[in-house]
Amino acid sequence: MLAVGVYATFERRGVTDLLWVAPLYPIGLHYLNNSFAVLSSVVLATASEATQLLASDLFGVLILLLGVALLAIVIVRHDIAESLHREPFLFLRGIL
């Protein structure tokens, strides 16, 4: 859904040179999810049951919020997403 939303938004706005970035959003979320799987194995081996449940729920909520935030930025503030992909160093310099 995230890749299709990014693709459709950029295509509708006429930003066809950036259509290739659409898969990067779900790839990033998938990477974070896989990283959590590795980290959660460490938590499962070392932490109490209450901590395990809290860590699992917290990360699940964070992944969902990040996905919704990315989709909202692309759909509502497409200019931010476009500038991020066109000139990432200038975008980051403006934030930092």
PDB file of N, CA and C in Angstrom:
ATOM      1  N   MET A   1       0.819  -1.178   0.000  1.00  0.00           N
ATOM      2  CA  MET A   1       0.000   0.000   0.000  1.00  0.00           C
ATOM      3  C   MET A   1       0.875   1.258   0.000  1.00  0.00           C
ATOM      4  N   LEU A   2       1.958   1.203   0.744  1.00  0.00           N
ATOM      5  CA  LEU A   2       2.831   2.371   0.837  1.00  0.00           C
ATOM      6  C   LEU A   2       3.490   2.665  -0.512  1.00  0.00           C
ATOM      7  N   ALA A   3       3.996   1.646  -1.175  1.00  0.00           N
ATOM      8  CA  ALA A   3       4.638   1.850  -2.480  1.00  0.00           C
ATOM      9  C   ALA A   3       3.636   2.344  -3.519  1.00  0.00           C
ATOM     10  N   VAL A   4       2.443   1.794  -3.507  1.00  0.00           N
ATOM     11  CA  VAL A   4       1.418   2.220  -4.461  1.00  0.00           C
ATOM     12  C   VAL A   4       0.992   3.656  -4.181  1.00  0.00           C
ATOM     13  N   GLY A   5       0.875   4.025  -2.903  1.00  0.00           N
ATOM     14  CA  GLY A   5       0.520   5.402  -2.558  1.00  0.00           C
ATOM     15  C   GLY A   5       1.563   6.399  -3.027  1.00  0.00           C
ATOM     16  N   VAL A   6       2.830   6.077  -2.809  1.00  0.00           N
ATOM     17  CA  VAL A   6       3.917   6.958  -3.251  1.00  0.00           C
ATOM     18  C   VAL A   6       3.924   7.053  -4.777  1.00  0.00           C
ATOM     19  N   TYR A   7       3.816   5.911  -5.439  1.00  0.00           N
ATOM     20  CA  TYR A   7       3.840   5.880  -6.900  1.00  0.00           C
ATOM     21  C   TYR A   7       2.681   6.686  -7.483  1.00  0.00           C
ATOM     22  N   ALA A   8       1.481   6.446  -6.971  1.00  0.00           N
ATOM     23  CA  ALA A   8       0.300   7.133  -7.502  1.00  0.00           C
ATOM     24  C   ALA A   8       0.371   8.635  -7.256  1.00  0.00           C
ATOM     25  N   THR A   9       0.862   9.027  -6.089  1.00  0.00           N
ATOM     26  CA  THR A   9       0.966  10.461  -5.786  1.00  0.00           C
ATOM     27  C   THR A   9       1.962  11.140  -6.702  1.00  0.00           C
ATOM     28  N   PHE A  10       3.140  10.549  -6.857  1.00  0.00           N
ATOM     29  CA  PHE A  10       4.135  11.148  -7.748  1.00  0.00           C
ATOM     30  C   PHE A  10       3.653  11.149  -9.201  1.00  0.00           C
ATOM     31  N   GLU A  11       2.994  10.083  -9.611  1.00  0.00           N
ATOM     32  CA  GLU A  11       2.509  10.021 -10.994  1.00  0.00           C
ATOM     33  C   GLU A  11       1.424  11.072 -11.238  1.00  0.00           C
ATOM     34  N   ARG A  12       0.512  11.224 -10.293  1.00  0.00           N
ATOM     35  CA  ARG A  12      -0.569  12.204 -10.429  1.00  0.00           C
ATOM     36  C   ARG A  12      -0.019  13.631 -10.461  1.00  0.00           C
ATOM     37  N   ARG A  13       1.060  13.876  -9.733  1.00  0.00           N
ATOM     38  CA  ARG A  13       1.656  15.212  -9.683  1.00  0.00           C
ATOM     39  C   ARG A  13       2.604  15.477 -10.852  1.00  0.00           C
ATOM     40  N   GLY A  14       2.828  14.478 -11.682  1.00  0.00           N
ATOM     41  CA  GLY A  14       3.701  14.644 -12.838  1.00  0.00           C
ATOM     42  C   GLY A  14       5.174  14.527 -12.519  1.00  0.00           C
ATOM     43  N   VAL A  15       5.504  13.913 -11.407  1.00  0.00           N
ATOM     44  CA  VAL A  15       6.901  13.739 -11.002  1.00  0.00           C
ATOM     45  C   VAL A  15       7.341  12.339 -11.433  1.00  0.00           C
ATOM     46  N   THR A  16       7.378  12.109 -12.739  1.00  0.00           N
ATOM     47  CA  THR A  16       7.636  10.767 -13.253  1.00  0.00           C
ATOM     48  C   THR A  16       9.094  10.337 -13.103  1.00  0.00           C
ATOM     49  N   ASP A  17      10.010  11.279 -12.947  1.00  0.00           N
ATOM     50  CA  ASP A  17      11.415  10.894 -12.788  1.00  0.00           C
ATOM     51  C   ASP A  17      11.707  10.324 -11.410  1.00  0.00           C
ATOM     52  N   LEU A  18      10.783  10.458 -10.460  1.00  0.00           N
ATOM     53  CA  LEU A  18      10.993   9.915  -9.121  1.00  0.00           C
ATOM     54  C   LEU A  18      10.119   8.692  -8.822  1.00  0.00           C
ATOM     55  N   LEU A  19       9.505   8.113  -9.831  1.00  0.00           N
ATOM     56  CA  LEU A  19       8.652   6.948  -9.595  1.00  0.00           C
ATOM     57  C   LEU A  19       9.449   5.756  -9.087  1.00  0.00           C
ATOM     58  N   TRP A  20      10.727   5.729  -9.360  1.00  0.00           N
ATOM     59  CA  TRP A  20      11.562   4.604  -8.927  1.00  0.00           C
ATOM     60  C   TRP A  20      11.729   4.549  -7.412  1.00  0.00           C
ATOM     61  N   VAL A  21      11.476   5.644  -6.700  1.00  0.00           N
ATOM     62  CA  VAL A  21      11.660   5.638  -5.249  1.00  0.00           C
ATOM     63  C   VAL A  21      10.481   5.017  -4.505  1.00  0.00           C
ATOM     64  N   ALA A  22       9.391   4.730  -5.179  1.00  0.00           N
ATOM     65  CA  ALA A  22       8.206   4.182  -4.512  1.00  0.00           C
ATOM     66  C   ALA A  22       8.510   2.914  -3.708  1.00  0.00           C
ATOM     67  N   PRO A  23       9.294   1.973  -4.214  1.00  0.00           N
ATOM     68  CA  PRO A  23       9.574   0.774  -3.410  1.00  0.00           C
ATOM     69  C   PRO A  23      10.497   1.025  -2.217  1.00  0.00           C
ATOM     70  N   LEU A  24      11.188   2.156  -2.168  1.00  0.00           N
ATOM     71  CA  LEU A  24      12.107   2.410  -1.068  1.00  0.00           C
ATOM     72  C   LEU A  24      11.395   2.544   0.274  1.00  0.00           C
ATOM     73  N   TYR A  25      10.190   3.063   0.276  1.00  0.00           N
ATOM     74  CA  TYR A  25       9.447   3.236   1.524  1.00  0.00           C
ATOM     75  C   TYR A  25       9.129   1.897   2.195  1.00  0.00           C
ATOM     76  N   PRO A  26       8.483   0.948   1.498  1.00  0.00           N
ATOM     77  CA  PRO A  26       8.231  -0.337   2.168  1.00  0.00           C
ATOM     78  C   PRO A  26       9.506  -1.140   2.412  1.00  0.00           C
ATOM     79  N   ILE A  27      10.530  -0.952   1.580  1.00  0.00           N
ATOM     80  CA  ILE A  27      11.797  -1.650   1.812  1.00  0.00           C
ATOM     81  C   ILE A  27      12.399  -1.175   3.131  1.00  0.00           C
ATOM     82  N   GLY A  28      12.342   0.127   3.388  1.00  0.00           N
ATOM     83  CA  GLY A  28      12.853   0.665   4.650  1.00  0.00           C
ATOM     84  C   GLY A  28      12.087   0.133   5.852  1.00  0.00           C
ATOM     85  N   LEU A  29      10.758   0.086   5.745  1.00  0.00           N
ATOM     86  CA  LEU A  29       9.961  -0.459   6.849  1.00  0.00           C
ATOM     87  C   LEU A  29      10.245  -1.944   7.052  1.00  0.00           C
ATOM     88  N   HIS A  30      10.420  -2.675   5.969  1.00  0.00           N
ATOM     89  CA  HIS A  30      10.729  -4.095   6.065  1.00  0.00           C
ATOM     90  C   HIS A  30      12.092  -4.311   6.730  1.00  0.00           C
ATOM     91  N   TYR A  31      13.044  -3.468   6.397  1.00  0.00           N
ATOM     92  CA  TYR A  31      14.358  -3.538   7.024  1.00  0.00           C
ATOM     93  C   TYR A  31      14.258  -3.322   8.537  1.00  0.00           C
ATOM     94  N   LEU A  32      13.480  -2.314   8.938  1.00  0.00           N
ATOM     95  CA  LEU A  32      13.299  -2.057  10.364  1.00  0.00           C
ATOM     96  C   LEU A  32      12.610  -3.225  11.059  1.00  0.00           C
ATOM     97  N   ASN A  33      11.651  -3.820  10.392  1.00  0.00           N
ATOM     98  CA  ASN A  33      10.955  -4.969  10.965  1.00  0.00           C
ATOM     99  C   ASN A  33      11.905  -6.148  11.135  1.00  0.00           C
ATOM    100  N   ASN A  34      12.746  -6.398  10.143  1.00  0.00           N
ATOM    101  CA  ASN A  34      13.719  -7.495  10.246  1.00  0.00           C
ATOM    102  C   ASN A  34      14.762  -7.208  11.321  1.00  0.00           C
ATOM    103  N   SER A  35      15.156  -5.951  11.437  1.00  0.00           N
ATOM    104  CA  SER A  35      16.100  -5.594  12.494  1.00  0.00           C
ATOM    105  C   SER A  35      15.493  -5.856  13.865  1.00  0.00           C
ATOM    106  N   PHE A  36      14.212  -5.571  14.002  1.00  0.00           N
ATOM    107  CA  PHE A  36      13.548  -5.842  15.267  1.00  0.00           C
ATOM    108  C   PHE A  36      13.508  -7.332  15.566  1.00  0.00           C
ATOM    109  N   ALA A  37      13.341  -8.154  14.546  1.00  0.00           N
ATOM    110  CA  ALA A  37      13.319  -9.601  14.774  1.00  0.00           C
ATOM    111  C   ALA A  37      14.633 -10.072  15.381  1.00  0.00           C
ATOM    112  N   VAL A  38      15.735  -9.521  14.910  1.00  0.00           N
ATOM    113  CA  VAL A  38      17.036  -9.890  15.461  1.00  0.00           C
ATOM    114  C   VAL A  38      17.174  -9.348  16.886  1.00  0.00           C
ATOM    115  N   LEU A  39      16.813  -8.088  17.081  1.00  0.00           N
ATOM    116  CA  LEU A  39      16.918  -7.494  18.409  1.00  0.00           C
ATOM    117  C   LEU A  39      15.964  -8.149  19.412  1.00  0.00           C
ATOM    118  N   SER A  40      14.813  -8.554  18.941  1.00  0.00           N
ATOM    119  CA  SER A  40      13.858  -9.174  19.863  1.00  0.00           C
ATOM    120  C   SER A  40      14.347 -10.524  20.349  1.00  0.00           C
ATOM    121  N   SER A  41      15.140 -11.215  19.547  1.00  0.00           N
ATOM    122  CA  SER A  41      15.690 -12.489  20.022  1.00  0.00           C
ATOM    123  C   SER A  41      16.631 -12.264  21.201  1.00  0.00           C
ATOM    124  N   VAL A  42      17.361 -11.153  21.173  1.00  0.00           N
ATOM    125  CA  VAL A  42      18.223 -10.805  22.306  1.00  0.00           C
ATOM    126  C   VAL A  42      17.364 -10.459  23.521  1.00  0.00           C
ATOM    127  N   VAL A  43      16.300  -9.692  23.292  1.00  0.00           N
ATOM    128  CA  VAL A  43      15.405  -9.328  24.391  1.00  0.00           C
ATOM    129  C   VAL A  43      14.755 -10.576  24.977  1.00  0.00           C
ATOM    130  N   LEU A  44      14.322 -11.488  24.123  1.00  0.00           N
ATOM    131  CA  LEU A  44      13.687 -12.721  24.599  1.00  0.00           C
ATOM    132  C   LEU A  44      14.643 -13.551  25.442  1.00  0.00           C
ATOM    133  N   ALA A  45      15.902 -13.514  25.106  1.00  0.00           N
ATOM    134  CA  ALA A  45      16.877 -14.326  25.829  1.00  0.00           C
ATOM    135  C   ALA A  45      17.316 -13.687  27.142  1.00  0.00           C
ATOM    136  N   THR A  46      17.187 -12.369  27.267  1.00  0.00           N
ATOM    137  CA  THR A  46      17.765 -11.708  28.439  1.00  0.00           C
ATOM    138  C   THR A  46      16.771 -10.988  29.343  1.00  0.00           C
ATOM    139  N   ALA A  47      15.588 -10.676  28.872  1.00  0.00           N
ATOM    140  CA  ALA A  47      14.682  -9.823  29.640  1.00  0.00           C
ATOM    141  C   ALA A  47      13.541 -10.622  30.254  1.00  0.00           C
ATOM    142  N   SER A  48      12.850  -9.961  31.151  1.00  0.00           N
ATOM    143  CA  SER A  48      11.685 -10.578  31.782  1.00  0.00           C
ATOM    144  C   SER A  48      10.518 -10.609  30.793  1.00  0.00           C
ATOM    145  N   GLU A  49       9.487 -11.339  31.136  1.00  0.00           N
ATOM    146  CA  GLU A  49       8.347 -11.488  30.241  1.00  0.00           C
ATOM    147  C   GLU A  49       7.616 -10.161  30.032  1.00  0.00           C
ATOM    148  N   ALA A  50       7.501  -9.363  31.064  1.00  0.00           N
ATOM    149  CA  ALA A  50       6.830  -8.061  30.944  1.00  0.00           C
ATOM    150  C   ALA A  50       7.597  -7.143  29.997  1.00  0.00           C
ATOM    151  N   THR A  51       8.909  -7.151  30.082  1.00  0.00           N
ATOM    152  CA  THR A  51       9.735  -6.327  29.197  1.00  0.00           C
ATOM    153  C   THR A  51       9.616  -6.801  27.760  1.00  0.00           C
ATOM    154  N   GLN A  52       9.550  -8.101  27.553  1.00  0.00           N
ATOM    155  CA  GLN A  52       9.408  -8.660  26.212  1.00  0.00           C
ATOM    156  C   GLN A  52       8.108  -8.176  25.564  1.00  0.00           C
ATOM    157  N   LEU A  53       7.024  -8.230  26.321  1.00  0.00           N
ATOM    158  CA  LEU A  53       5.727  -7.804  25.803  1.00  0.00           C
ATOM    159  C   LEU A  53       5.720  -6.309  25.496  1.00  0.00           C
ATOM    160  N   LEU A  54       6.289  -5.528  26.381  1.00  0.00           N
ATOM    161  CA  LEU A  54       6.351  -4.083  26.181  1.00  0.00           C
ATOM    162  C   LEU A  54       7.179  -3.734  24.941  1.00  0.00           C
ATOM    163  N   ALA A  55       8.331  -4.371  24.793  1.00  0.00           N
ATOM    164  CA  ALA A  55       9.193  -4.090  23.641  1.00  0.00           C
ATOM    165  C   ALA A  55       8.498  -4.467  22.342  1.00  0.00           C
ATOM    166  N   SER A  56       7.821  -5.596  22.328  1.00  0.00           N
ATOM    167  CA  SER A  56       7.130  -6.049  21.128  1.00  0.00           C
ATOM    168  C   SER A  56       6.002  -5.091  20.747  1.00  0.00           C
ATOM    169  N   ASP A  57       5.185  -4.711  21.711  1.00  0.00           N
ATOM    170  CA  ASP A  57       4.084  -3.787  21.435  1.00  0.00           C
ATOM    171  C   ASP A  57       4.591  -2.414  21.012  1.00  0.00           C
ATOM    172  N   LEU A  58       5.610  -1.925  21.685  1.00  0.00           N
ATOM    173  CA  LEU A  58       6.163  -0.612  21.367  1.00  0.00           C
ATOM    174  C   LEU A  58       6.709  -0.566  19.945  1.00  0.00           C
ATOM    175  N   PHE A  59       7.455  -1.583  19.575  1.00  0.00           N
ATOM    176  CA  PHE A  59       8.017  -1.571  18.223  1.00  0.00           C
ATOM    177  C   PHE A  59       6.926  -1.716  17.167  1.00  0.00           C
ATOM    178  N   GLY A  60       5.928  -2.536  17.427  1.00  0.00           N
ATOM    179  CA  GLY A  60       4.826  -2.670  16.481  1.00  0.00           C
ATOM    180  C   GLY A  60       4.107  -1.357  16.244  1.00  0.00           C
ATOM    181  N   VAL A  61       3.855  -0.629  17.307  1.00  0.00           N
ATOM    182  CA  VAL A  61       3.206   0.678  17.188  1.00  0.00           C
ATOM    183  C   VAL A  61       4.101   1.661  16.450  1.00  0.00           C
ATOM    184  N   LEU A  62       5.398   1.645  16.731  1.00  0.00           N
ATOM    185  CA  LEU A  62       6.318   2.561  16.044  1.00  0.00           C
ATOM    186  C   LEU A  62       6.398   2.287  14.551  1.00  0.00           C
ATOM    187  N   ILE A  63       6.410   1.017  14.158  1.00  0.00           N
ATOM    188  CA  ILE A  63       6.444   0.677  12.730  1.00  0.00           C
ATOM    189  C   ILE A  63       5.171   1.144  12.040  1.00  0.00           C
ATOM    190  N   LEU A  64       4.023   0.928  12.673  1.00  0.00           N
ATOM    191  CA  LEU A  64       2.760   1.382  12.084  1.00  0.00           C
ATOM    192  C   LEU A  64       2.722   2.903  11.970  1.00  0.00           C
ATOM    193  N   LEU A  65       3.147   3.605  13.006  1.00  0.00           N
ATOM    194  CA  LEU A  65       3.151   5.065  12.960  1.00  0.00           C
ATOM    195  C   LEU A  65       4.111   5.602  11.903  1.00  0.00           C
ATOM    196  N   LEU A  66       5.264   4.963  11.762  1.00  0.00           N
ATOM    197  CA  LEU A  66       6.208   5.395  10.735  1.00  0.00           C
ATOM    198  C   LEU A  66       5.633   5.189   9.342  1.00  0.00           C
ATOM    199  N   GLY A  67       4.986   4.068   9.121  1.00  0.00           N
ATOM    200  CA  GLY A  67       4.361   3.822   7.823  1.00  0.00           C
ATOM    201  C   GLY A  67       3.274   4.827   7.503  1.00  0.00           C
ATOM    202  N   VAL A  68       2.422   5.123   8.474  1.00  0.00           N
ATOM    203  CA  VAL A  68       1.355   6.100   8.270  1.00  0.00           C
ATOM    204  C   VAL A  68       1.949   7.489   8.062  1.00  0.00           C
ATOM    205  N   ALA A  69       2.976   7.833   8.824  1.00  0.00           N
ATOM    206  CA  ALA A  69       3.609   9.143   8.674  1.00  0.00           C
ATOM    207  C   ALA A  69       4.242   9.303   7.294  1.00  0.00           C
ATOM    208  N   LEU A  70       4.926   8.281   6.820  1.00  0.00           N
ATOM    209  CA  LEU A  70       5.530   8.357   5.486  1.00  0.00           C
ATOM    210  C   LEU A  70       4.468   8.516   4.405  1.00  0.00           C
ATOM    211  N   LEU A  71       3.396   7.745   4.522  1.00  0.00           N
ATOM    212  CA  LEU A  71       2.327   7.848   3.540  1.00  0.00           C
ATOM    213  C   LEU A  71       1.653   9.214   3.596  1.00  0.00           C
ATOM    214  N   ALA A  72       1.434   9.727   4.791  1.00  0.00           N
ATOM    215  CA  ALA A  72       0.804  11.047   4.928  1.00  0.00           C
ATOM    216  C   ALA A  72       1.687  12.147   4.358  1.00  0.00           C
ATOM    217  N   ILE A  73       2.991  12.058   4.596  1.00  0.00           N
ATOM    218  CA  ILE A  73       3.907  13.067   4.055  1.00  0.00           C
ATOM    219  C   ILE A  73       3.881  13.054   2.540  1.00  0.00           C
ATOM    220  N   VAL A  74       3.887  11.870   1.953  1.00  0.00           N
ATOM    221  CA  VAL A  74       3.913  11.783   0.490  1.00  0.00           C
ATOM    222  C   VAL A  74       2.604  12.276  -0.113  1.00  0.00           C
ATOM    223  N   ILE A  75       1.491  11.942   0.507  1.00  0.00           N
ATOM    224  CA  ILE A  75       0.198  12.318  -0.065  1.00  0.00           C
ATOM    225  C   ILE A  75      -0.130  13.786   0.213  1.00  0.00           C
ATOM    226  N   VAL A  76       0.057  14.222   1.444  1.00  0.00           N
ATOM    227  CA  VAL A  76      -0.348  15.578   1.822  1.00  0.00           C
ATOM    228  C   VAL A  76       0.733  16.601   1.494  1.00  0.00           C
ATOM    229  N   ARG A  77       1.973  16.286   1.815  1.00  0.00           N
ATOM    230  CA  ARG A  77       3.075  17.213   1.589  1.00  0.00           C
ATOM    231  C   ARG A  77       4.042  16.629   0.563  1.00  0.00           C
ATOM    232  N   HIS A  78       3.553  16.409  -0.627  1.00  0.00           N
ATOM    233  CA  HIS A  78       4.371  15.794  -1.674  1.00  0.00           C
ATOM    234  C   HIS A  78       5.592  16.626  -2.005  1.00  0.00           C
ATOM    235  N   ASP A  79       5.545  17.935  -1.757  1.00  0.00           N
ATOM    236  CA  ASP A  79       6.697  18.787  -2.043  1.00  0.00           C
ATOM    237  C   ASP A  79       7.877  18.436  -1.135  1.00  0.00           C
ATOM    238  N   ILE A  80       7.599  18.058   0.122  1.00  0.00           N
ATOM    239  CA  ILE A  80       8.664  17.649   1.032  1.00  0.00           C
ATOM    240  C   ILE A  80       9.299  16.351   0.544  1.00  0.00           C
ATOM    241  N   ALA A  81       8.462  15.385   0.175  1.00  0.00           N
ATOM    242  CA  ALA A  81       8.979  14.110  -0.315  1.00  0.00           C
ATOM    243  C   ALA A  81       9.778  14.300  -1.600  1.00  0.00           C
ATOM    244  N   GLU A  82       9.283  15.165  -2.472  1.00  0.00           N
ATOM    245  CA  GLU A  82       9.985  15.414  -3.728  1.00  0.00           C
ATOM    246  C   GLU A  82      11.348  16.058  -3.486  1.00  0.00           C
ATOM    247  N   SER A  83      11.402  17.057  -2.602  1.00  0.00           N
ATOM    248  CA  SER A  83      12.686  17.707  -2.334  1.00  0.00           C
ATOM    249  C   SER A  83      13.645  16.765  -1.619  1.00  0.00           C
ATOM    250  N   LEU A  84      13.113  15.873  -0.795  1.00  0.00           N
ATOM    251  CA  LEU A  84      13.956  14.892  -0.119  1.00  0.00           C
ATOM    252  C   LEU A  84      14.656  13.989  -1.129  1.00  0.00           C
ATOM    253  N   HIS A  85      13.941  13.587  -2.170  1.00  0.00           N
ATOM    254  CA  HIS A  85      14.529  12.680  -3.150  1.00  0.00           C
ATOM    255  C   HIS A  85      15.335  13.398  -4.225  1.00  0.00           C
ATOM    256  N   ARG A  86      15.005  14.614  -4.506  1.00  0.00           N
ATOM    257  CA  ARG A  86      15.764  15.355  -5.517  1.00  0.00           C
ATOM    258  C   ARG A  86      17.084  15.875  -4.963  1.00  0.00           C
ATOM    259  N   GLU A  87      17.062  16.439  -3.777  1.00  0.00           N
ATOM    260  CA  GLU A  87      18.252  17.043  -3.182  1.00  0.00           C
ATOM    261  C   GLU A  87      18.345  16.652  -1.712  1.00  0.00           C
ATOM    262  N   PRO A  88      18.724  15.404  -1.424  1.00  0.00           N
ATOM    263  CA  PRO A  88      18.711  14.946  -0.028  1.00  0.00           C
ATOM    264  C   PRO A  88      19.668  15.727   0.877  1.00  0.00           C
ATOM    265  N   PHE A  89      20.801  16.155   0.361  1.00  0.00           N
ATOM    266  CA  PHE A  89      21.756  16.859   1.217  1.00  0.00           C
ATOM    267  C   PHE A  89      21.242  18.252   1.572  1.00  0.00           C
ATOM    268  N   LEU A  90      20.605  18.940   0.629  1.00  0.00           N
ATOM    269  CA  LEU A  90      20.041  20.246   0.937  1.00  0.00           C
ATOM    270  C   LEU A  90      18.858  20.118   1.891  1.00  0.00           C
ATOM    271  N   PHE A  91      18.067  19.063   1.718  1.00  0.00           N
ATOM    272  CA  PHE A  91      16.917  18.820   2.608  1.00  0.00           C
ATOM    273  C   PHE A  91      17.398  18.579   4.031  1.00  0.00           C
ATOM    274  N   LEU A  92      18.399  17.729   4.188  1.00  0.00           N
ATOM    275  CA  LEU A  92      18.906  17.424   5.529  1.00  0.00           C
ATOM    276  C   LEU A  92      19.602  18.624   6.152  1.00  0.00           C
ATOM    277  N   ARG A  93      20.282  19.409   5.352  1.00  0.00           N
ATOM    278  CA  ARG A  93      20.936  20.605   5.883  1.00  0.00           C
ATOM    279  C   ARG A  93      19.882  21.586   6.388  1.00  0.00           C
ATOM    280  N   GLY A  94      18.723  21.663   5.721  1.00  0.00           N
ATOM    281  CA  GLY A  94      17.651  22.543   6.174  1.00  0.00           C
ATOM    282  C   GLY A  94      17.036  22.067   7.482  1.00  0.00           C
ATOM    283  N   ILE A  95      17.008  20.762   7.713  1.00  0.00           N
ATOM    284  CA  ILE A  95      16.449  20.211   8.955  1.00  0.00           C
ATOM    285  C   ILE A  95      17.444  20.349  10.097  1.00  0.00           C
ATOM    286  N   LEU A  96      18.687  20.023   9.840  1.00  0.00           N
ATOM    287  CA  LEU A  96      19.701  20.040  10.888  1.00  0.00           C
ATOM    288  C   LEU A  96      20.221  21.444  11.076  1.00  0.00           C
TER     289      LEU A  96
END
